[in-house]
Short mmCIF file of C-alpha atoms in Angstrom, two decimals:
data_model
loop_
_atom_site.label_atom_id
_atom_site.label_comp_id
_atom_site.label_asym_id
_atom_site.label_seq_id
_atom_site.Cartn_x
_atom_site.Cartn_y
_atom_site.Cartn_z
CA UNK Z 1 -27.81 -40.07 -21.59
CA UNK Z 2 -26.39 -40.80 -18.19
CA UNK Z 3 -23.53 -38.45 -18.74
CA UNK Z 4 -25.90 -35.83 -19.74
CA UNK Z 5 -27.80 -36.05 -16.52
CA UNK Z 6 -24.54 -36.44 -14.59
CA UNK Z 7 -23.27 -33.12 -16.01
CA UNK Z 8 -26.57 -31.36 -15.30
CA UNK Z 9 -26.62 -32.48 -11.40
CA UNK Z 10 -24.06 -30.02 -10.70
CA UNK Z 11 -25.58 -26.39 -9.98
CA UNK Z 12 -22.32 -24.79 -11.45
CA UNK Z 13 -22.33 -26.75 -14.69
CA UNK Z 14 -26.34 -25.68 -14.89
CA UNK Z 15 -25.36 -21.97 -14.30
CA UNK Z 16 -22.60 -22.40 -17.06
CA UNK Z 17 -24.83 -23.82 -19.48
CA UNK Z 18 -27.51 -21.03 -18.78
CA UNK Z 19 -24.70 -18.16 -19.40
CA UNK Z 20 -23.76 -20.15 -22.74
CA UNK Z 21 -27.23 -20.29 -24.08
CA UNK Z 22 -27.77 -16.49 -23.26
CA UNK Z 23 -24.39 -15.62 -24.65
CA UNK Z 24 -23.92 -18.08 -27.35
CA UNK Z 25 -20.09 -18.43 -26.94
CA UNK Z 26 -17.70 -17.29 -24.62
CA UNK Z 27 -13.74 -17.67 -23.36
CA UNK Z 28 -13.31 -19.91 -20.53
CA UNK Z 29 -11.89 -16.72 -18.72
CA UNK Z 30 -15.35 -14.87 -19.03
CA UNK Z 31 -17.09 -18.10 -18.08
CA UNK Z 32 -15.07 -18.55 -14.93
CA UNK Z 33 -15.58 -15.06 -13.75
CA UNK Z 34 -18.86 -15.00 -11.79
CA UNK Z 35 -17.98 -18.35 -10.04
CA UNK Z 36 -16.10 -18.25 -6.72
CA UNK Z 37 -13.86 -21.52 -7.78
CA UNK Z 38 -10.45 -21.58 -9.63
CA UNK Z 39 -10.00 -21.49 -13.11
CA UNK Z 40 -8.60 -25.25 -13.03
CA UNK Z 41 -12.04 -26.17 -11.38
CA UNK Z 42 -13.95 -24.38 -14.06
CA UNK Z 43 -12.04 -26.48 -16.69
CA UNK Z 44 -12.89 -29.75 -15.06
CA UNK Z 45 -16.80 -28.44 -15.06
CA UNK Z 46 -16.20 -27.81 -18.87
CA UNK Z 47 -14.52 -31.00 -19.26
CA UNK Z 48 -17.62 -33.35 -17.72
CA UNK Z 49 -20.22 -30.91 -20.07
CA UNK Z 50 -17.83 -31.62 -23.13
CA UNK Z 51 -17.91 -35.31 -22.44
CA UNK Z 52 -21.67 -35.12 -22.11
CA UNK Z 53 -21.65 -33.21 -25.28
CA UNK Z 54 -23.47 -30.29 -24.06
CA UNK Z 55 -20.87 -28.13 -25.11
CA UNK Z 56 -18.26 -27.41 -27.91
CA UNK Z 57 -14.56 -26.12 -27.41
CA UNK Z 58 -12.58 -24.45 -30.32
CA UNK Z 59 -9.46 -22.35 -30.06
CA UNK Z 60 -8.59 -19.09 -31.34
CA UNK Z 61 -4.79 -18.97 -30.98
CA UNK Z 62 -4.52 -19.39 -26.98
CA UNK Z 63 -8.12 -18.37 -26.04
CA UNK Z 64 -10.61 -21.66 -25.86
CA UNK Z 65 -13.99 -20.61 -26.91
CA UNK Z 66 -16.79 -22.57 -25.45
CA UNK Z 67 -20.21 -22.91 -27.28
CA UNK Z 68 -23.49 -24.65 -25.91
CA UNK Z 69 -24.98 -27.35 -27.85
CA UNK Z 70 -28.47 -27.72 -27.38
CA UNK Z 71 -28.56 -30.94 -29.59
CA UNK Z 72 -26.85 -32.52 -26.36
CA UNK Z 73 -30.01 -32.30 -24.48
CA UNK Z 74 -32.33 -33.80 -27.35
CA UNK Z 75 -32.10 -37.42 -25.98
CA UNK Z 76 -32.42 -36.60 -22.43
CA UNK Z 77 -35.54 -34.35 -23.38
CA UNK Z 78 -37.03 -37.16 -25.29
CA UNK Z 79 -36.64 -39.46 -22.07
CA UNK Z 80 -38.23 -36.77 -20.01
CA UNK Z 81 -41.13 -36.32 -22.40
CA UNK Z 82 -41.92 -39.87 -22.27
CA UNK Z 83 -41.79 -40.14 -18.73
CA UNK Z 84 -43.92 -37.15 -18.31
CA UNK Z 85 -46.63 -38.66 -20.72
CA UNK Z 86 -46.62 -41.66 -18.33
CA UNK Z 87 -47.21 -39.25 -15.57
CA UNK Z 88 -49.91 -37.10 -17.28
CA UNK Z 89 -51.74 -40.67 -18.02
CA UNK Z 90 -51.55 -41.82 -14.35
CA UNK Z 91 -52.85 -38.29 -13.40
CA UNK Z 92 -55.88 -38.44 -15.57
CA UNK Z 93 -56.49 -42.02 -14.43
CA UNK Z 94 -56.45 -40.83 -10.83
CA UNK Z 95 -58.47 -37.85 -11.71
CA UNK Z 96 -61.06 -40.12 -13.35
CA UNK Z 97 -61.07 -42.46 -10.31
CA UNK Z 98 -61.58 -39.58 -7.81
CA UNK Z 99 -64.52 -38.17 -9.90
CA UNK Z 100 -66.46 -41.61 -9.87
CA UNK Z 101 -65.94 -41.99 -5.90
CA UNK Z 102 -67.10 -38.33 -5.62
CA UNK Z 103 -70.39 -39.52 -7.66
CA UNK Z 104 -71.00 -42.50 -5.77
CA UNK Z 105 -70.69 -40.58 -2.44
CA UNK Z 106 -73.34 -38.04 -3.60
CA UNK Z 107 -75.23 -40.84 -4.89
CA UNK Z 108 -75.10 -42.75 -1.43
CA UNK Z 109 -76.10 -39.60 0.39
CA UNK Z 110 -79.13 -39.00 -1.68
CA UNK Z 111 -80.26 -42.55 -1.37
CA UNK Z 112 -79.63 -42.44 2.60
CA UNK Z 113 -81.64 -39.13 2.65
CA UNK Z 114 -84.57 -40.76 0.75
CA UNK Z 115 -84.67 -43.75 3.15
CA UNK Z 116 -85.15 -41.68 6.04
#
């Protein structure tokens, strides 16, 4: 999972994944076109994504075709979902606490007015 988050930490790699998610599959040269980096730099990014199992590579002759692997994100997605559930619980508890405090203040204000 650390490899996945490490791979996703780089904006170029995230853009590569988005392009692949939209197009399905493409040659390395087509993936490299919109980026202002060299082909060897793109190849290094692709190796990082491949080690994280976020992409698959296959060859047709001399052409390397790259495909997005959505399954590579499942473990990270599960971890994020667990964290989000904890955050939701914390926010719900905070909301209840704040509502109780508001009720107490209103009750105190009413009591103070009645005592005057």
